[in-house]
PDB file of C-alpha atoms in Angstrom:
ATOM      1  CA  UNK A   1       0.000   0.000   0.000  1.00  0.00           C
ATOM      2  CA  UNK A   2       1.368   3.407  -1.270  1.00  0.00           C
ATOM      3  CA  UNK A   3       1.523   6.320   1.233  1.00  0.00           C
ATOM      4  CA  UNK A   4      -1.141   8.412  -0.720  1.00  0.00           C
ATOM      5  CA  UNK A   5      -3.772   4.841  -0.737  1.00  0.00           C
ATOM      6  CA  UNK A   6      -2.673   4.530   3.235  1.00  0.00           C
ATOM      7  CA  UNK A   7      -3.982   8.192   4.055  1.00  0.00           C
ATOM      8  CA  UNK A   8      -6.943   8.339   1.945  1.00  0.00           C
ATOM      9  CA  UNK A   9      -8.164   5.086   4.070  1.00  0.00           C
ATOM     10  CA  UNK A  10      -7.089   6.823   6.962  1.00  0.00           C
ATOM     11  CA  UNK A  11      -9.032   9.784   6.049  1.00  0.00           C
ATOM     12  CA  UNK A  12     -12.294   7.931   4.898  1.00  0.00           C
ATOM     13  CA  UNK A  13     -12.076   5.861   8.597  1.00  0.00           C
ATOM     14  CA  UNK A  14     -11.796   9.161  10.254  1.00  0.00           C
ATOM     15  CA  UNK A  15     -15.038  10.666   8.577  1.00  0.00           C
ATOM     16  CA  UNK A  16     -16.745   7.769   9.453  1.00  0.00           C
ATOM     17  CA  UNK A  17     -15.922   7.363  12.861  1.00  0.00           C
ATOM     18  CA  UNK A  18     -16.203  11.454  13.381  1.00  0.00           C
ATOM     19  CA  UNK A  19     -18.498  12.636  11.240  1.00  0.00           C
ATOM     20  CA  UNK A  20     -17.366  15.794   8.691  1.00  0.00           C
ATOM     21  CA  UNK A  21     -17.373  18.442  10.847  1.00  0.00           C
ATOM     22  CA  UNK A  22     -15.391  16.783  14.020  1.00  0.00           C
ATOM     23  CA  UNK A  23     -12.674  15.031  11.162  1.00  0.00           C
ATOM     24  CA  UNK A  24     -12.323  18.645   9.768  1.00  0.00           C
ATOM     25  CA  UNK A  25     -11.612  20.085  13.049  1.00  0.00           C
ATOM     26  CA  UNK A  26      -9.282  17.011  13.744  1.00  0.00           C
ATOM     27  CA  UNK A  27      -7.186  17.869  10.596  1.00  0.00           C
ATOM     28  CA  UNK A  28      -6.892  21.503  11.210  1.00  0.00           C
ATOM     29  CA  UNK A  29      -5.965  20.528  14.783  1.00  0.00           C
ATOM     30  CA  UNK A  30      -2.979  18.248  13.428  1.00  0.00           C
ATOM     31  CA  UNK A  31      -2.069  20.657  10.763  1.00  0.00           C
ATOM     32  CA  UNK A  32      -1.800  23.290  13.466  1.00  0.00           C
ATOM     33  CA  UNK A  33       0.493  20.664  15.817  1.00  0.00           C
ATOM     34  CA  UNK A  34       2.696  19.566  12.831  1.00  0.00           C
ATOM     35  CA  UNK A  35       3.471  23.690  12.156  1.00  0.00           C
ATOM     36  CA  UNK A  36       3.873  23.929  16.231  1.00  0.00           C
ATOM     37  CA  UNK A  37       6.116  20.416  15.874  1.00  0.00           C
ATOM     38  CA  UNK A  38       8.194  22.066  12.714  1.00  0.00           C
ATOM     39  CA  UNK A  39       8.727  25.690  14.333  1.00  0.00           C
ATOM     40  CA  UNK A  40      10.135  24.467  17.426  1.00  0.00           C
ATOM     41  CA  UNK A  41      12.830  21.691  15.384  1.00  0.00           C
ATOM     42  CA  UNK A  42      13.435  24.221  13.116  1.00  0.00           C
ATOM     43  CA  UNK A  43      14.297  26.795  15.922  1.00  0.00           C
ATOM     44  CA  UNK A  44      16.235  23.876  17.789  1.00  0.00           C
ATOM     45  CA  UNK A  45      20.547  24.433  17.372  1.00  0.00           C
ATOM     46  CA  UNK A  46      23.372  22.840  18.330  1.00  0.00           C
ATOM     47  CA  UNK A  47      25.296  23.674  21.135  1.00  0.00           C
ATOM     48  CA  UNK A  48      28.807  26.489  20.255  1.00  0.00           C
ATOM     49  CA  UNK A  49      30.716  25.233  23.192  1.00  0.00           C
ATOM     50  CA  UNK A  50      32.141  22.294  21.687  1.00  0.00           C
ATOM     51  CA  UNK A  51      33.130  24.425  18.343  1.00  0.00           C
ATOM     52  CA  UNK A  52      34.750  27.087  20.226  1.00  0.00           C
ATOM     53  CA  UNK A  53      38.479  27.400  21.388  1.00  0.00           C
ATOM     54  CA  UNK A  54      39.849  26.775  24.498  1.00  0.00           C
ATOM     55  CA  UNK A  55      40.618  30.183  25.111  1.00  0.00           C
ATOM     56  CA  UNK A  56      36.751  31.687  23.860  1.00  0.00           C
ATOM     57  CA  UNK A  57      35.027  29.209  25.353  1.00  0.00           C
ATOM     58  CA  UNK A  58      37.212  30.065  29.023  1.00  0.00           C
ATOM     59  CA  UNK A  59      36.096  33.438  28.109  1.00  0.00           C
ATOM     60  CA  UNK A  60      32.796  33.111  27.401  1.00  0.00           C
ATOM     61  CA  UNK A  61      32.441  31.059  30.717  1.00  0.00           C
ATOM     62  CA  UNK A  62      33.554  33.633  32.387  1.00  0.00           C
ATOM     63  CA  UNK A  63      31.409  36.294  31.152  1.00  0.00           C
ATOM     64  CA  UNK A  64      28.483  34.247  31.531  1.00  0.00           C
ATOM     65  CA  UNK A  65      28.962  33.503  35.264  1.00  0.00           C
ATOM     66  CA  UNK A  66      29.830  37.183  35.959  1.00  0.00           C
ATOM     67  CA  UNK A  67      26.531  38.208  34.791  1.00  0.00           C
ATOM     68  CA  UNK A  68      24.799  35.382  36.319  1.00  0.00           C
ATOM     69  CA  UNK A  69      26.057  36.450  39.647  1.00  0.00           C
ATOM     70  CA  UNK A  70      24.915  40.705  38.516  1.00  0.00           C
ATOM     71  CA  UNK A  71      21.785  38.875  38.015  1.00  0.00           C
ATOM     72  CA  UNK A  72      21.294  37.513  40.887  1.00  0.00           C
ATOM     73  CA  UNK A  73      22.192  40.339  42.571  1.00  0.00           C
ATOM     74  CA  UNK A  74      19.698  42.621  40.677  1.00  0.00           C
ATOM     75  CA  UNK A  75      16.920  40.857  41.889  1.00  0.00           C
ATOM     76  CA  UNK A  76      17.538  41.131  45.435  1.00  0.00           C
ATOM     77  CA  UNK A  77      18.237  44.698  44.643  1.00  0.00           C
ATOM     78  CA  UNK A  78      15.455  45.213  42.796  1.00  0.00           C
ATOM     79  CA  UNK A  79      12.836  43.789  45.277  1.00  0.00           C
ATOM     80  CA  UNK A  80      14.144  45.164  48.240  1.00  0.00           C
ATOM     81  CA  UNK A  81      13.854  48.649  46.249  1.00  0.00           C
ATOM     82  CA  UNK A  82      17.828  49.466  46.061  1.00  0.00           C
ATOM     83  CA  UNK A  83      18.203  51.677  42.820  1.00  0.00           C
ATOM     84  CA  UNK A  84      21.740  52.187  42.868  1.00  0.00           C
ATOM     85  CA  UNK A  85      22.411  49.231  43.479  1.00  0.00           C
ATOM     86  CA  UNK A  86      19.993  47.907  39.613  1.00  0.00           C
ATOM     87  CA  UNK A  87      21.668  50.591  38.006  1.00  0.00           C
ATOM     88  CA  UNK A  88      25.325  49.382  38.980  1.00  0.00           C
ATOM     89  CA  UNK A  89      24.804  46.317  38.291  1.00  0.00           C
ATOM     90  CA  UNK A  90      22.598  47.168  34.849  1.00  0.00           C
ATOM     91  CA  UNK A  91      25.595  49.193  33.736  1.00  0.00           C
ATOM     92  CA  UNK A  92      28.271  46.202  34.887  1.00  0.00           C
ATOM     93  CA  UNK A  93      25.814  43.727  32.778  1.00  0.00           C
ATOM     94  CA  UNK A  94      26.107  46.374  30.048  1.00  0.00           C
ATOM     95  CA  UNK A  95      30.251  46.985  30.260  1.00  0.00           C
ATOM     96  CA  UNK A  96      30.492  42.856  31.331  1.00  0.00           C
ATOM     97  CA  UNK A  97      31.658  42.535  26.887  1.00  0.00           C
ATOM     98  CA  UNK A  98      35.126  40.391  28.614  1.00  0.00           C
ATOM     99  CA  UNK A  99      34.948  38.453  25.338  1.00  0.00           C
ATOM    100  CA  UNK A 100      34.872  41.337  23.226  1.00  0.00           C
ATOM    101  CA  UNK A 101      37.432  43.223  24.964  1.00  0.00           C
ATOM    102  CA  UNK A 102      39.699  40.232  25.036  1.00  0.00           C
ATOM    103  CA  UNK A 103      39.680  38.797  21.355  1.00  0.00           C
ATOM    104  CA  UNK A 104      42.569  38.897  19.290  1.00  0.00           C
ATOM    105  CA  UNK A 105      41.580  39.037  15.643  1.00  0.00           C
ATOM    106  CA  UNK A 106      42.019  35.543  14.912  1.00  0.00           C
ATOM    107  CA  UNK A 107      39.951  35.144  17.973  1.00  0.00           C
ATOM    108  CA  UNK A 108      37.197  36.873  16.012  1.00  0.00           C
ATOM    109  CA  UNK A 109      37.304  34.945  13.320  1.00  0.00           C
ATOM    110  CA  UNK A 110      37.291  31.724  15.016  1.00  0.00           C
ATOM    111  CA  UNK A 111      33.906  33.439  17.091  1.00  0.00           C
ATOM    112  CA  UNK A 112      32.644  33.888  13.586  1.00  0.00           C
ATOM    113  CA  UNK A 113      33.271  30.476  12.226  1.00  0.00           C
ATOM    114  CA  UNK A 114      32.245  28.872  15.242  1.00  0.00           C
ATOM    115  CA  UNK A 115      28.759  30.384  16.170  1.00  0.00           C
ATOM    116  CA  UNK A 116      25.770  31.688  14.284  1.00  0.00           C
ATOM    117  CA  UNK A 117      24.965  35.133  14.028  1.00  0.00           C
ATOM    118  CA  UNK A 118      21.921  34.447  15.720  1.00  0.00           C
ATOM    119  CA  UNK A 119      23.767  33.966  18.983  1.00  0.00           C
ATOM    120  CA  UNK A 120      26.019  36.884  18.734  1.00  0.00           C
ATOM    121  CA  UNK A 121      22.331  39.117  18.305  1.00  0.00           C
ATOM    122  CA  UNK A 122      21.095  37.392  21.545  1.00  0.00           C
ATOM    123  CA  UNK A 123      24.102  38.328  23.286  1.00  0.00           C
ATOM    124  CA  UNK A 124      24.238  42.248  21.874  1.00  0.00           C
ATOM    125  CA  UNK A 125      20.032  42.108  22.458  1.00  0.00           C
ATOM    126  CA  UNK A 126      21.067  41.108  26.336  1.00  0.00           C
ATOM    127  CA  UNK A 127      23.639  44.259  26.822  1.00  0.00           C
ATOM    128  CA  UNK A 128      21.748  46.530  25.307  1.00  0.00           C
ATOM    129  CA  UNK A 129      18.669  45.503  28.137  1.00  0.00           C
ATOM    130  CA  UNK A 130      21.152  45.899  30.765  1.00  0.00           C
ATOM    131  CA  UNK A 131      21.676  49.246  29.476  1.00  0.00           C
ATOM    132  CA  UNK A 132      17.732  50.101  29.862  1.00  0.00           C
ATOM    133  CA  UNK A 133      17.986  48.532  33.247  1.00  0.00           C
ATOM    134  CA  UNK A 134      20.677  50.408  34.449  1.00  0.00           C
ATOM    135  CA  UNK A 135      18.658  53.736  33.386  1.00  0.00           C
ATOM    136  CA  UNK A 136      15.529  52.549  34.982  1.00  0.00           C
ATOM    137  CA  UNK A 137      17.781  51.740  38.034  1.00  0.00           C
ATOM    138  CA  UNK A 138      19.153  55.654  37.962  1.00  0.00           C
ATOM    139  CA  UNK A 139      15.380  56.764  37.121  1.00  0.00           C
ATOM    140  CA  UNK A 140      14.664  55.096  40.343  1.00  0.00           C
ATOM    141  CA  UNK A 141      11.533  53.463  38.064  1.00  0.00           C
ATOM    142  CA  UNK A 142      10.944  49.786  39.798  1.00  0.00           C
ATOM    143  CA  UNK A 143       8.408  48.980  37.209  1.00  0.00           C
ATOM    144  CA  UNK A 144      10.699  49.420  34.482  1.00  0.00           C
ATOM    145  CA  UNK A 145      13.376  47.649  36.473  1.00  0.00           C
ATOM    146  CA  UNK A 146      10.877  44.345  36.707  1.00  0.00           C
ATOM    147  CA  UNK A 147       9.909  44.857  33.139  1.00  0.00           C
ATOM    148  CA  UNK A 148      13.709  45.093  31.865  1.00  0.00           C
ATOM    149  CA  UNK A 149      15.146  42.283  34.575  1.00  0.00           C
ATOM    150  CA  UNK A 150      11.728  39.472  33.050  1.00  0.00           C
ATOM    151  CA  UNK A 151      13.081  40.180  29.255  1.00  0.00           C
ATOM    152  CA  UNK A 152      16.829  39.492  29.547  1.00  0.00           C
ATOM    153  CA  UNK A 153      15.854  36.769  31.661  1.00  0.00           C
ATOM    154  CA  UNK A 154      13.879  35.373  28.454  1.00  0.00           C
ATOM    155  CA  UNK A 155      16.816  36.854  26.719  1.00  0.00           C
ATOM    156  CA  UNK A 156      19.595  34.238  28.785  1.00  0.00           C
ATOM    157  CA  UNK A 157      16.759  31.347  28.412  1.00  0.00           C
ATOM    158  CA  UNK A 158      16.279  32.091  24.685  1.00  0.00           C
ATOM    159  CA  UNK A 159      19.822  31.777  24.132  1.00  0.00           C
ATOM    160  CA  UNK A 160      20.844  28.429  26.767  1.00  0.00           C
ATOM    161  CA  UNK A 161      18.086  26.379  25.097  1.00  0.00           C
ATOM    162  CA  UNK A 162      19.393  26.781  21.846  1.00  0.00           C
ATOM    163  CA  UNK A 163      23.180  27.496  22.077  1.00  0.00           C
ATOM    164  CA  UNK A 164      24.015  25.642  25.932  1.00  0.00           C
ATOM    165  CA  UNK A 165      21.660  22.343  25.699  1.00  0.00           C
ATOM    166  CA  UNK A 166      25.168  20.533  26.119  1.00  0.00           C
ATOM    167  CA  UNK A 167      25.188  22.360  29.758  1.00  0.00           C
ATOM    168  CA  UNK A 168      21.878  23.026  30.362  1.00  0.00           C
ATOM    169  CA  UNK A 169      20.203  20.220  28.988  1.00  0.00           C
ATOM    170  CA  UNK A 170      16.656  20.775  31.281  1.00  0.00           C
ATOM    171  CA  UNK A 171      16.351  24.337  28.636  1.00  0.00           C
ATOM    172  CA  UNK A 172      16.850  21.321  25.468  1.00  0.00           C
ATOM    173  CA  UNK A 173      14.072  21.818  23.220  1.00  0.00           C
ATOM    174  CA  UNK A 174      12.039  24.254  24.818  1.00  0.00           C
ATOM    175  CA  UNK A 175      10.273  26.424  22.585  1.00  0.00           C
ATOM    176  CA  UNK A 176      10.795  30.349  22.749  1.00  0.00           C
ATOM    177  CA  UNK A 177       7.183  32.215  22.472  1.00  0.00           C
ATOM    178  CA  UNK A 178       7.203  34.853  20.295  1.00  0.00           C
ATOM    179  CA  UNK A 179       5.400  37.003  22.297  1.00  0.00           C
ATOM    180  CA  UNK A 180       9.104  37.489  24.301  1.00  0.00           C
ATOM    181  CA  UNK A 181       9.830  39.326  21.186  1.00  0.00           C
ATOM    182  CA  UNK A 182      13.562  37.358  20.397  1.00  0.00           C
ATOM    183  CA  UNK A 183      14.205  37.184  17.115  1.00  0.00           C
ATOM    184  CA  UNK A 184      16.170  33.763  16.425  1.00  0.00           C
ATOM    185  CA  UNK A 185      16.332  31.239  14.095  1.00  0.00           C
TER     186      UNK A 185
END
């Protein structure tokens, strides 16, 4: 039985069992899951890390656990209302570019070989919210701080569960909503 004779049957079976309304509904509900099924695989990358040099990877490490720790810091900062304190560590976030400051140029290149521009935009997208959260931390604007603090926190999951799986592999496959406004593959 050829694929085509094998879906017809399965389609004639269906409208029997469901009637023509319910078997529509059922198709445009599995047309709808394989689009939902496609996005998310064809969003899905592979990890950098194990592409990257010694030396960028060390420094990417390092980067990321230095603004892991700002983060964490932020939101104690920003719950317990200390504006300074979100607009130091905003601006540290912002300034934290150790792997840009540290690159030779073949550094650069292998960075460029080695990752997809994608991931380079999620980190720029992430320093330029620290930037807005630093201002909202000098604007003393705890609102804005919340606001800023929720999107680069999509901002570090969009960019683990695509580029870290190898590290983080509880963020492996997990669809990004749109709605958090991340433009990636």
């Amino acid at each position: 039985m050829n694929t085509r004779t094998a879906v017809s049957e399965t389609f004639s079976t269906a409208l029997r069992w469901l009637g023509p309304r319910r078997c529509r509904r059922a198709i445009v509900g599995a047309a709808i899951l394989g689009m939902v099924t496609a996005g998310s695989v064809a969003g899905a990358a592979e990890p950098v890390g194990p592409d990257l040099t010694e030396k960028l990877r060390g420094l990417l490490v390092k980067e990321m656990v230095e603004i892991e720790a700002a983060m964490q810091a932020t939101y104690s900062a920003i719950i317990q209302g200390r504006h300074d304190e979100v607009a130091g560590h905003g601006q540290a976030i912002h300034d934290s570019f150790i792997l840009e400051q540290s690159l030779t140029q073949q550094d650069r290149r292998d960075l460029k070989d080695a990752v997809p521009a994608a991931f380079l935009q999620l980190d720029a997208r992430l320093h330029e919210l620290a930037a807005s959260l630093a201002e909202a931390g000098r604007q003393r604007n705890t609102p804005k701080q919340v606001d800023v603090f929720h999107h680069m926190t999509q901002s570090c999951v969009a960019c683990h569960s695509r580029y870290v799986t190898d590290r983080f592999a509880g963020l492996e496959a997990q669809p990004v909503p749109d709605s958090w406004g991340i433009d990636t593959p």
